[in-house]
Amino acid sequence: MNCRWIVAIIAALLFVGGHVDDLRAETGHEGWLRYAPLERLAAQKYQTLPASVVVLGDSEISGVAQEELLRGVRGMLGRTLRAGKTQPKENAIVLGTLAELRAAAPGLRPSSELREDGFWLTTGNVGGFHSLIITAANERGVLYGVFALLNKIALDETLTSLNEVQQPFAPIRWVDQWDNLDGRIERGYAGRSIFFENGSVRADLTRVRDYARLLASIGINGCAINNVNADPRILEDSFLPQLARIADAFRPWGVRMSISVDLGSPKLVGGLDTFDPLDARVAEWWRTKVDEIYRLIPDFGGFVVKADSEGRLGPSTYKRTPSDAANVIAHALKPHGGLVFYRAFVYNHHLDWRDPKNDRAKAAYDNFHPLDGKFDDNVIIQVKYGPIDFQAREPVSPLLGALQKTNEAIELQITQEYTGQQRHLCFLPPMWKEVLDFDMHAADGRTPVRDLVAGKTFHRPTGGFVGIANVGLDANWLAHPLAMANLYGFGRLAWDPNLNPRAIAEEWTRLTFGSDPSMVRTIADMQLSSWQVYESYTGPLGAQTLTDILGSHYGPGIESSEQNGWGQWHRADHQGIGMDRSLATGTGYATQYSLPVAKLYESVATTPDELLLFFHHVPYTYVLHSGKTVIQHIYDSHYEGAERAAGYVQQWKLLQGHIDDERYQSVLARLEYQAGHAIVWRDAICNYFLALSGVPDTRGHAGNFPDRIEAEAMQLQGYVPVEVTPRENASAGRAIECLQAQGCAATFRFTRNPGWYELDVQYFDQNNGESRFRVLVNDQVVDQWVANDQLPATKIGADSSTRRRITGLALRPGDQIRIEGIPDREEHAPLDYVEIHPSPE
Amino acid sequence: MNCRWIVAIIAALLFVGGHVDDLRAETGHEGWLRYAPLERLAAQKYQTLPASVVVLGDSEISGVAQEELLRGVRGMLGRTLRAGKTQPKENAIVLGTLAELRAAAPGLRPSSELREDGFWLTTGNVGGFHSLIITAANERGVLYGVFALLNKIALDETLTSLNEVQQPFAPIRWVDQWDNLDGRIERGYAGRSIFFENGSVRADLTRVRDYARLLASIGINGCAINNVNADPRILEDSFLPQLARIADAFRPWGVRMSISVDLGSPKLVGGLDTFDPLDARVAEWWRTKVDEIYRLIPDFGGFVVKADSEGRLGPSTYKRTPSDAANVIAHALKPHGGLVFYRAFVYNHHLDWRDPKNDRAKAAYDNFHPLDGKFDDNVIIQVKYGPIDFQAREPVSPLLGALQKTNEAIELQITQEYTGQQRHLCFLPPMWKEVLDFDMHAADGRTPVRDLVAGKTFHRPTGGFVGIANVGLDANWLAHPLAMANLYGFGRLAWDPNLNPRAIAEEWTRLTFGSDPSMVRTIADMQLSSWQVYESYTGPLGAQTLTDILGSHYGPGIESSEQNGWGQWHRADHQGIGMDRSLATGTGYATQYSLPVAKLYESVATTPDELLLFFHHVPYTYVLHSGKTVIQHIYDSHYEGAERAAGYVQQWKLLQGHIDDERYQSVLARLEYQAGHAIVWRDAICNYFLALSGVPDTRGHAGNFPDRIEAEAMQLQGYVPVEVTPRENASAGRAIECLQAQGCAATFRFTRNPGWYELDVQYFDQNNGESRFRVLVNDQVVDQWVANDQLPATKIGADSSTRRRITGLALRPGDQIRIEGIPDREEHAPLDYVEIHPSPE
């Protein structure tokens, strides 16, 4: 008894910690499931909530559904419900599937038939007592109903005369994680893997259970746990029992575990001399392997396949097609109810950039459209929302409208690979909503993407939504406290793509921070505008994010996409910019769409401004629908975007004292960083296109930095100037660094009027050293810091460029301002420039 | 350069952490010196504050004064002042002594002469520019002026036409620490010593510097760092350099270090065969020792002496007097400006309790009054405020009015030895203020205690205030976040005893938590009432705190003071209670006061109710001025006090969201504990006197516990009943404990009406084990916890008795309630009782 007890107590202290001690450490770990105590008045609304809960089911899912209900009611209302398996002699909350309810409440029938995972919240007579009923076709639906009920309480909604059916829009509502077995996460920005460490599944899977709970609360019913660039070892016999432990952690929350596999596994793991999908031995190997998996994991979800893509093995080795490859695995999975998610992200990354007809955007359609109808019914083609790769702006992938006899799922990216990597605020549901609402004209009537991927348009058996989540071990899952709105928003849109992004943002904010109306409005406003803001300072008009596509995918890297085989060309030259994808004069990509859409994009005149450069090459002086030239739009949008990013800091500061200090400070620090990095972006892009086009900024912004003192122009002691490549990634293309261990200094004199100023020191914070800086005015130290951020950079450049703002300095003409730096390891206390602005009033 | 730099940076990060990262971890470590940013509007008031500060002095104190000004302005206004040694060509803030200012501003004269440590905040022309001037007679005064200026900004006071002189009421404003060299603190409740560990001075004295800063900010100018029960080793030659390190940490803040010494040191440390104060060798030893100390510590404060008291060595060994002992040391100190603080806490703790004439209260007067005039001018007699020992209620010590030719200092206790040990809220300035305002009629006209101790009444060269502080290594110094108001209040009253306790509480609250008016009012209300509340549930009418005087001095221990030689007798018997100290029928103690005071206390009719039992033995049925009988007052005041303690929890809960969660939760937990422990006190005292007197409570409270189920009356599995001694320290005198490692259970049935209830489990949490408990209703676990508090108790009793409140339980008649306990080490999962109350609306 003793040990079991202690385990139970420890588990309870870990799990129900919030309740047991009533201490609320706002680390963000609870996400939107905080169950914060309601204000007294709000709580009174729920006085009549029954005191008992009856759980008719016996499954693990029923168990956690009951536990969650107790936990939520305990947290929000301070009450412990009486839990039992049988109807007490009083009103109760009754949880059970329709089948389980039949005996106790024979008359109960929902107005519309409940689909899998859908649920019905209602009231009615159960066993002679008036009850609040949470029912569904399946156990998972009952759990979802519990979360929905708790959400209503958290959002202060009435429960009287409850009668509400909620159905999921599509059966597939999955997240993928790109976790490597060594614990790193590809394109993950919030710490190491919650699943793996050191080549094995982690011993402690607490965070996996917590993750499954978050996923279940927004209706996510599946998760592929490892990188699509799959390590073959995951299919080794010795690894499977480890996977089973993860599946065990997921199962009580109704989340089916799935894995990514290497198509070469029959050879790499199985020891066959081939992985040819049409070879009978290969088919047999997959069958045996799958049977073994299901012996250990009866609810295993299936396989995700990335093949013939970016160096991965695939059916092309044997001149077979993706359908050959998908079907052999699908066949093995079929008897168990498993699925194959075959990714359409197949393209040649050795395209000849000199050929103006070549176009990576065409690849998915070219590769998969001819195979439409050739895939088994348990194969789903997983299609990125755009034809390229999760850029901040792309047209919808034409493949989504082209598959009529094949299941599909749209792949969205929650992890902000190309949208600021959770260091920049970028709320993605508005983008996703645009994509999902886009009418592909794939058949008669409206055929929005949401209907196509859900299988509604062409009556497919399955389909839906996959989000690349990449949460990590960071306490708050996604590093930026506001980034969790993307995970939440993905789940909500996958459940119901007709939801409005503002409603999602407000709901998330209320659950995450509380219901103070001005706070909710402020945060929702910031979230709603953030995608547009991010786009505007990172390369607008459909030129895609002008980032370094060869490495970090983070800061500006304008030429990184040019003159190489990766095919993300924007084709900027002295005269103009943009990729001509028209049929008439370009790659013909536009014709992959149905006629009405193709016509829209074929003509430069009808292509919307925001996608102009994706579809057409135009001169810089081309006048947009907005009335501005392209080049002036580039300048203006980047300046405006950077200014709006700076505005976020001010907006956020209004919230001090309205939310807990821990999260307040954490967000503030990120927003301040973003405001500085938006200027790095702005300057890189404006300077680059100013130099390339030779067209001046009519507003006089681009290229003019009246408040800036370049580090290389200061009086240097020890510091030496260095050229930065590409040159637009540092101010004036140069920086200074210190190669002497005892430190260096850069000095200049202040010559402006006496007054209060703020001083921005732009420096480079690499992740391979922790330089130390201090700033002196005359001989007085006014600030000092250690450059110890973990930005994705090992060298001087836009990825490492960051800002230290020193506020409230009284400066007098003649003052000597001196920046001292001490290098550390490979980081040589590098400095870019200083800017001095009058203090705001 | 490198290493110095790194040290400087690390120091800056540690010290100026708040500013460098702008992260405000509200641990309470900053105390009232948070320098929280002002609201925008409030900050605008200080727009015209000069941007420069000039420090004329060169001392360490001048250095920290400048640093503090920069830090405060930086924190509150977000500005970095320009610091220099010479007047800039603009308006400035000028810091300097009057002597230092003479050259730059020859016309400057305060309206009244500045005494030592007093300061003058004014404006005037310095070097041709209008300046804000902080000046004083000495450097310490300048530092105090800086703190005063920063306080004005923090409290939103205007600085225009500033012209304010502040003078300290008395020269002696000291704190004592009772720290042992091994790191423990006698009667300290906030962690280990900041000075000592393991027989040595700590290597890291950061906390000592921080403490000195806090002390300086409230005008404390001296600190004795070690236990008055002094370890002789502190005077060993090898120890002195260690002491010098502490003095070095104090010095920049103007705090003089002092130490407590053992009078036997000439023998114990010096190896002489005597410590007879009249022996020339002893005098020589002290002289040599003192000279050596001053060589290392030029500003050494002096010695505190506890002699012939509670087993300490003293002059009585050689039939010498306290003046003989004090003077020999004073003589050695005199040439260096050192002082002797000779404690008047000298009494016989082997008094015969059977002799009704014996009275410990008489001891201080009896021992020291005959010596008036025999002490050297650099001796100060340090007198506890009451004749006994820091009880929650005592009359003022008659000795304070009796010394006319001797310096005196009043000893107050900041550490809450007898007032709840920082687990109970007890704001002491109202008590101190009563004491300081008490008119002793020691001479013609009003002679309040404050004037006597300050040396004003009899024109003594020195005198003042000593507070026993006992801060520890706990981040917030005194464990209870609200207890710091006592340290603050002591400093403020020592500086100006005419201040009003409410003003002190409000000022402290604003500095510590912020200026939200309803929050300030709530906290000040709680503080102001807390002493009275504490007194009312721990033994009122001057019976003193009815605590366990033989051990912890914490929970109730009503008979611990009786029938032994310690002399804290309350003389309760079947008929009545109280100690007759009248001349007519008692010990004659009352005659130690001047005639008007003696007359007041001599008569039972004129003695104020709150001191009745201190001066008189009366029957329980004696009718008070209030109209109640003594016994009914005992019952009523204890019930009312416990109820008011419970009210603090409700008051505090209104502040959620108005202060940071960290301190909110920390205070809440203590107030909830206090509310439970107030009931332990209430029940022990009421039950005891109900049994002893046989007089029933006319209101029916005492002895009636309708909602209570005794643990020993439950159905026990494994648990066994035990008798508790004294019996009033557990409910019904019994408890249960579990002697089997696998755990035990106690079960009962709920028989009341269905409804929402809260359930209080009264259990014992000893510090020699961490038992585990859980509570089940039927088979449902509704709460579980580990008994891991560090209460001052190794056994079952009132010191360990504590409460777990389980709220929001739906109970139905017939429910089985089961408490399971697992013992740990010497703590046997002991339980006292359960109480069940309907949930509040």
mmCIF file with all atom_site columns, C-alpha atoms in Angstrom, chain A residues 1-2 5-6 8-9 12-13 19-20 22-24 40 51 70 74 78-83 90 657 661 665 741-742 756 772-774 777-778 780 782-784 786 804 807-812 815 820 822 841, chain B residues 1-2 5-6 8-9 12-13 19-20 22-24 40 51 70 74 78-83 90 657 661 665 741-742 756 772-774 777-778 780 782-784 786 804 807-812 815 820 822 841:
data_model
loop_
_atom_site.group_PDB
_atom_site.id
_atom_site.type_symbol
_atom_site.label_atom_id
_atom_site.label_alt_id
_atom_site.label_comp_id
_atom_site.label_asym_id
_atom_site.label_entity_id
_atom_site.label_seq_id
_atom_site.pdbx_PDB_ins_code
_atom_site.Cartn_x
_atom_site.Cartn_y
_atom_site.Cartn_z
_atom_site.occupancy
_atom_site.B_iso_or_equiv
_atom_site.pdbx_formal_charge
_atom_site.auth_seq_id
_atom_site.auth_comp_id
_atom_site.auth_asym_id
_atom_site.auth_atom_id
_atom_site.pdbx_PDB_model_num
ATOM 1   C CA . MET A 1 1   ? 0.000   0.000  0.000   1.00 0.00 ? 1   MET A CA 1
ATOM 2   C CA . ASN A 1 2   ? 2.727   2.364  1.036   1.00 0.00 ? 2   ASN A CA 1
ATOM 3   C CA . TRP A 1 5   ? 0.175   5.596  -2.083  1.00 0.00 ? 5   TRP A CA 1
ATOM 4   C CA . ILE A 1 6   ? 3.313   7.638  -2.315  1.00 0.00 ? 6   ILE A CA 1
ATOM 5   C CA . ALA A 1 8   ? -0.370  8.468  -6.058  1.00 0.00 ? 8   ALA A CA 1
ATOM 6   C CA . ILE A 1 9   ? 0.389   11.389 -3.811  1.00 0.00 ? 9   ILE A CA 1
ATOM 7   C CA . ALA A 1 12  ? -1.451  14.141 -7.448  1.00 0.00 ? 12  ALA A CA 1
ATOM 8   C CA . LEU A 1 13  ? 0.924   16.834 -6.263  1.00 0.00 ? 13  LEU A CA 1
ATOM 9   C CA . HIS A 1 19  ? -5.481  22.813 -6.626  1.00 0.00 ? 19  HIS A CA 1
ATOM 10  C CA . VAL A 1 20  ? -3.722  21.230 -3.703  1.00 0.00 ? 20  VAL A CA 1
ATOM 11  C CA . ASP A 1 22  ? -3.694  26.893 -4.628  1.00 0.00 ? 22  ASP A CA 1
ATOM 12  C CA . LEU A 1 23  ? -0.454  28.427 -5.814  1.00 0.00 ? 23  LEU A CA 1
ATOM 13  C CA . ARG A 1 24  ? -0.612  29.518 -9.393  1.00 0.00 ? 24  ARG A CA 1
ATOM 14  C CA . ARG A 1 40  ? -17.346 35.531 -6.881  1.00 0.00 ? 40  ARG A CA 1
ATOM 15  C CA . ALA A 1 51  ? -22.800 18.302 -7.107  1.00 0.00 ? 51  ALA A CA 1
ATOM 16  C CA . LEU A 1 70  ? -13.358 17.463 -11.267 1.00 0.00 ? 70  LEU A CA 1
ATOM 17  C CA . ARG A 1 74  ? -12.415 22.492 -8.496  1.00 0.00 ? 74  ARG A CA 1
ATOM 18  C CA . GLY A 1 78  ? -13.659 25.734 -5.732  1.00 0.00 ? 78  GLY A CA 1
ATOM 19  C CA . ARG A 1 79  ? -15.901 22.700 -5.475  1.00 0.00 ? 79  ARG A CA 1
ATOM 20  C CA . THR A 1 80  ? -15.162 19.005 -5.471  1.00 0.00 ? 80  THR A CA 1
ATOM 21  C CA . LEU A 1 81  ? -17.805 17.119 -7.408  1.00 0.00 ? 81  LEU A CA 1
ATOM 22  C CA . ARG A 1 82  ? -18.906 13.733 -6.087  1.00 0.00 ? 82  ARG A CA 1
ATOM 23  C CA . ALA A 1 83  ? -17.758 11.162 -8.572  1.00 0.00 ? 83  ALA A CA 1
ATOM 24  C CA . GLU A 1 90  ? -30.089 13.462 -6.968  1.00 0.00 ? 90  GLU A CA 1
ATOM 25  C CA . GLY A 1 657 ? -0.272  44.935 -13.528 1.00 0.00 ? 657 GLY A CA 1
ATOM 26  C CA . ASP A 1 661 ? 4.554   39.769 -13.900 1.00 0.00 ? 661 ASP A CA 1
ATOM 27  C CA . GLN A 1 665 ? 8.026   40.420 -18.559 1.00 0.00 ? 665 GLN A CA 1
ATOM 28  C CA . ALA A 1 741 ? 40.888  39.045 -24.695 1.00 0.00 ? 741 ALA A CA 1
ATOM 29  C CA . GLN A 1 742 ? 41.174  42.036 -22.370 1.00 0.00 ? 742 GLN A CA 1
ATOM 30  C CA . TRP A 1 756 ? 16.950  63.384 -22.310 1.00 0.00 ? 756 TRP A CA 1
ATOM 31  C CA . ARG A 1 772 ? 30.203  41.451 -22.199 1.00 0.00 ? 772 ARG A CA 1
ATOM 32  C CA . PHE A 1 773 ? 29.408  45.044 -22.945 1.00 0.00 ? 773 PHE A CA 1
ATOM 33  C CA . ARG A 1 774 ? 29.229  48.220 -21.013 1.00 0.00 ? 774 ARG A CA 1
ATOM 34  C CA . VAL A 1 777 ? 28.898  58.447 -20.677 1.00 0.00 ? 777 VAL A CA 1
ATOM 35  C CA . ASN A 1 778 ? 32.062  60.315 -19.886 1.00 0.00 ? 778 ASN A CA 1
ATOM 36  C CA . GLN A 1 780 ? 29.961  56.971 -15.756 1.00 0.00 ? 780 GLN A CA 1
ATOM 37  C CA . VAL A 1 782 ? 25.165  53.798 -17.608 1.00 0.00 ? 782 VAL A CA 1
ATOM 38  C CA . ASP A 1 783 ? 24.514  50.207 -18.624 1.00 0.00 ? 783 ASP A CA 1
ATOM 39  C CA . GLN A 1 784 ? 26.160  46.817 -18.854 1.00 0.00 ? 784 GLN A CA 1
ATOM 40  C CA . VAL A 1 786 ? 26.082  40.017 -21.175 1.00 0.00 ? 786 VAL A CA 1
ATOM 41  C CA . ARG A 1 804 ? 20.136  47.067 -26.361 1.00 0.00 ? 804 ARG A CA 1
ATOM 42  C CA . THR A 1 807 ? 16.600  54.829 -21.787 1.00 0.00 ? 807 THR A CA 1
ATOM 43  C CA . GLY A 1 808 ? 16.547  58.021 -19.774 1.00 0.00 ? 808 GLY A CA 1
ATOM 44  C CA . LEU A 1 809 ? 20.036  59.352 -20.475 1.00 0.00 ? 809 LEU A CA 1
ATOM 45  C CA . ALA A 1 810 ? 20.789  63.007 -19.941 1.00 0.00 ? 810 ALA A CA 1
ATOM 46  C CA . LEU A 1 811 ? 23.239  63.920 -22.716 1.00 0.00 ? 811 LEU A CA 1
ATOM 47  C CA . ARG A 1 812 ? 25.111  67.159 -23.199 1.00 0.00 ? 812 ARG A CA 1
ATOM 48  C CA . ASP A 1 815 ? 29.792  64.091 -23.917 1.00 0.00 ? 815 ASP A CA 1
ATOM 49  C CA . GLU A 1 820 ? 33.399  48.647 -24.079 1.00 0.00 ? 820 GLU A CA 1
ATOM 50  C CA . ILE A 1 822 ? 34.964  41.901 -23.861 1.00 0.00 ? 822 ILE A CA 1
ATOM 51  C CA . GLU A 1 841 ? 7.562   62.351 -23.406 1.00 0.00 ? 841 GLU A CA 1
ATOM 52  C CA . MET B 1 1   ? 41.268  44.735 -16.532 1.00 0.00 ? 1   MET B CA 1
ATOM 53  C CA . ASN B 1 2   ? 39.360  41.607 -17.432 1.00 0.00 ? 2   ASN B CA 1
ATOM 54  C CA . TRP B 1 5   ? 35.509  44.098 -15.037 1.00 0.00 ? 5   TRP B CA 1
ATOM 55  C CA . ILE B 1 6   ? 33.840  40.764 -14.637 1.00 0.00 ? 6   ILE B CA 1
ATOM 56  C CA . ALA B 1 8   ? 32.115  44.715 -11.518 1.00 0.00 ? 8   ALA B CA 1
ATOM 57  C CA . ILE B 1 9   ? 29.610  43.321 -13.977 1.00 0.00 ? 9   ILE B CA 1
ATOM 58  C CA . ALA B 1 12  ? 26.210  45.164 -10.923 1.00 0.00 ? 12  ALA B CA 1
ATOM 59  C CA . LEU B 1 13  ? 24.005  42.333 -12.092 1.00 0.00 ? 13  LEU B CA 1
ATOM 60  C CA . HIS B 1 19  ? 17.467  48.023 -13.312 1.00 0.00 ? 19  HIS B CA 1
ATOM 61  C CA . VAL B 1 20  ? 19.645  46.113 -15.735 1.00 0.00 ? 20  VAL B CA 1
ATOM 62  C CA . ASP B 1 22  ? 13.945  45.467 -15.489 1.00 0.00 ? 22  ASP B CA 1
ATOM 63  C CA . LEU B 1 23  ? 12.659  42.210 -14.079 1.00 0.00 ? 23  LEU B CA 1
ATOM 64  C CA . ARG B 1 24  ? 11.079  42.654 -10.708 1.00 0.00 ? 24  ARG B CA 1
ATOM 65  C CA . ARG B 1 40  ? 3.439   58.015 -16.097 1.00 0.00 ? 40  ARG B CA 1
ATOM 66  C CA . ALA B 1 51  ? 19.700  65.732 -14.613 1.00 0.00 ? 51  ALA B CA 1
ATOM 67  C CA . LEU B 1 70  ? 21.123  57.073 -9.134  1.00 0.00 ? 70  LEU B CA 1
ATOM 68  C CA . ARG B 1 74  ? 16.680  55.124 -12.343 1.00 0.00 ? 74  ARG B CA 1
ATOM 69  C CA . GLY B 1 78  ? 13.685  55.581 -15.615 1.00 0.00 ? 78  GLY B CA 1
ATOM 70  C CA . ARG B 1 79  ? 16.440  58.165 -15.816 1.00 0.00 ? 79  ARG B CA 1
ATOM 71  C CA . THR B 1 80  ? 20.161  57.942 -15.282 1.00 0.00 ? 80  THR B CA 1
ATOM 72  C CA . LEU B 1 81  ? 21.434  61.023 -13.506 1.00 0.00 ? 81  LEU B CA 1
ATOM 73  C CA . ARG B 1 82  ? 24.808  62.404 -14.574 1.00 0.00 ? 82  ARG B CA 1
ATOM 74  C CA . ALA B 1 83  ? 27.140  61.931 -11.647 1.00 0.00 ? 83  ALA B CA 1
ATOM 75  C CA . GLU B 1 90  ? 23.585  73.531 -15.148 1.00 0.00 ? 90  GLU B CA 1
ATOM 76  C CA . GLY B 1 657 ? -4.604  40.708 -8.425  1.00 0.00 ? 657 GLY B CA 1
ATOM 77  C CA . ASP B 1 661 ? 1.020   36.699 -6.817  1.00 0.00 ? 661 ASP B CA 1
ATOM 78  C CA . GLN B 1 665 ? 0.162   33.731 -1.848  1.00 0.00 ? 665 GLN B CA 1
ATOM 79  C CA . ALA B 1 741 ? 4.664   2.249  8.730   1.00 0.00 ? 741 ALA B CA 1
ATOM 80  C CA . GLN B 1 742 ? 2.099   1.301  6.124   1.00 0.00 ? 742 GLN B CA 1
ATOM 81  C CA . TRP B 1 756 ? -21.837 22.206 0.339   1.00 0.00 ? 756 TRP B CA 1
ATOM 82  C CA . ARG B 1 772 ? 1.345   12.148 4.551   1.00 0.00 ? 772 ARG B CA 1
ATOM 83  C CA . PHE B 1 773 ? -2.382  12.538 4.767   1.00 0.00 ? 773 PHE B CA 1
ATOM 84  C CA . ARG B 1 774 ? -5.264  12.054 2.474   1.00 0.00 ? 774 ARG B CA 1
ATOM 85  C CA . VAL B 1 777 ? -15.320 10.927 0.894   1.00 0.00 ? 777 VAL B CA 1
ATOM 86  C CA . ASN B 1 778 ? -16.657 7.456  0.316   1.00 0.00 ? 778 ASN B CA 1
ATOM 87  C CA . GLN B 1 780 ? -13.084 9.513  -3.630  1.00 0.00 ? 780 GLN B CA 1
ATOM 88  C CA . VAL B 1 782 ? -10.786 14.879 -2.058  1.00 0.00 ? 782 VAL B CA 1
ATOM 89  C CA . ASP B 1 783 ? -7.472  16.132 -0.727  1.00 0.00 ? 783 ASP B CA 1
ATOM 90  C CA . GLN B 1 784 ? -3.982  14.992 0.133   1.00 0.00 ? 784 GLN B CA 1
ATOM 91  C CA . VAL B 1 786 ? 2.399   16.277 3.196   1.00 0.00 ? 786 VAL B CA 1
ATOM 92  C CA . ARG B 1 804 ? -5.968  21.765 6.655   1.00 0.00 ? 804 ARG B CA 1
ATOM 93  C CA . THR B 1 807 ? -13.404 23.672 0.794   1.00 0.00 ? 807 THR B CA 1
ATOM 94  C CA . GLY B 1 808 ? -16.284 23.051 -1.571  1.00 0.00 ? 808 GLY B CA 1
ATOM 95  C CA . LEU B 1 809 ? -17.246 19.525 -0.579  1.00 0.00 ? 809 LEU B CA 1
ATOM 96  C CA . ALA B 1 810 ? -20.684 18.190 -1.433  1.00 0.00 ? 810 ALA B CA 1
ATOM 97  C CA . LEU B 1 811 ? -21.654 15.995 1.502   1.00 0.00 ? 811 LEU B CA 1
ATOM 98  C CA . ARG B 1 812 ? -24.683 13.751 1.848   1.00 0.00 ? 812 ARG B CA 1
ATOM 99  C CA . ASP B 1 815 ? -21.183 9.650  3.514   1.00 0.00 ? 815 ASP B CA 1
ATOM 100 C CA . GLU B 1 820 ? -5.606  8.225  5.988   1.00 0.00 ? 820 GLU B CA 1
ATOM 101 C CA . ILE B 1 822 ? 1.258   7.589  6.773   1.00 0.00 ? 822 ILE B CA 1
ATOM 102 C CA . GLU B 1 841 ? -22.133 31.716 0.294   1.00 0.00 ? 841 GLU B CA 1
#
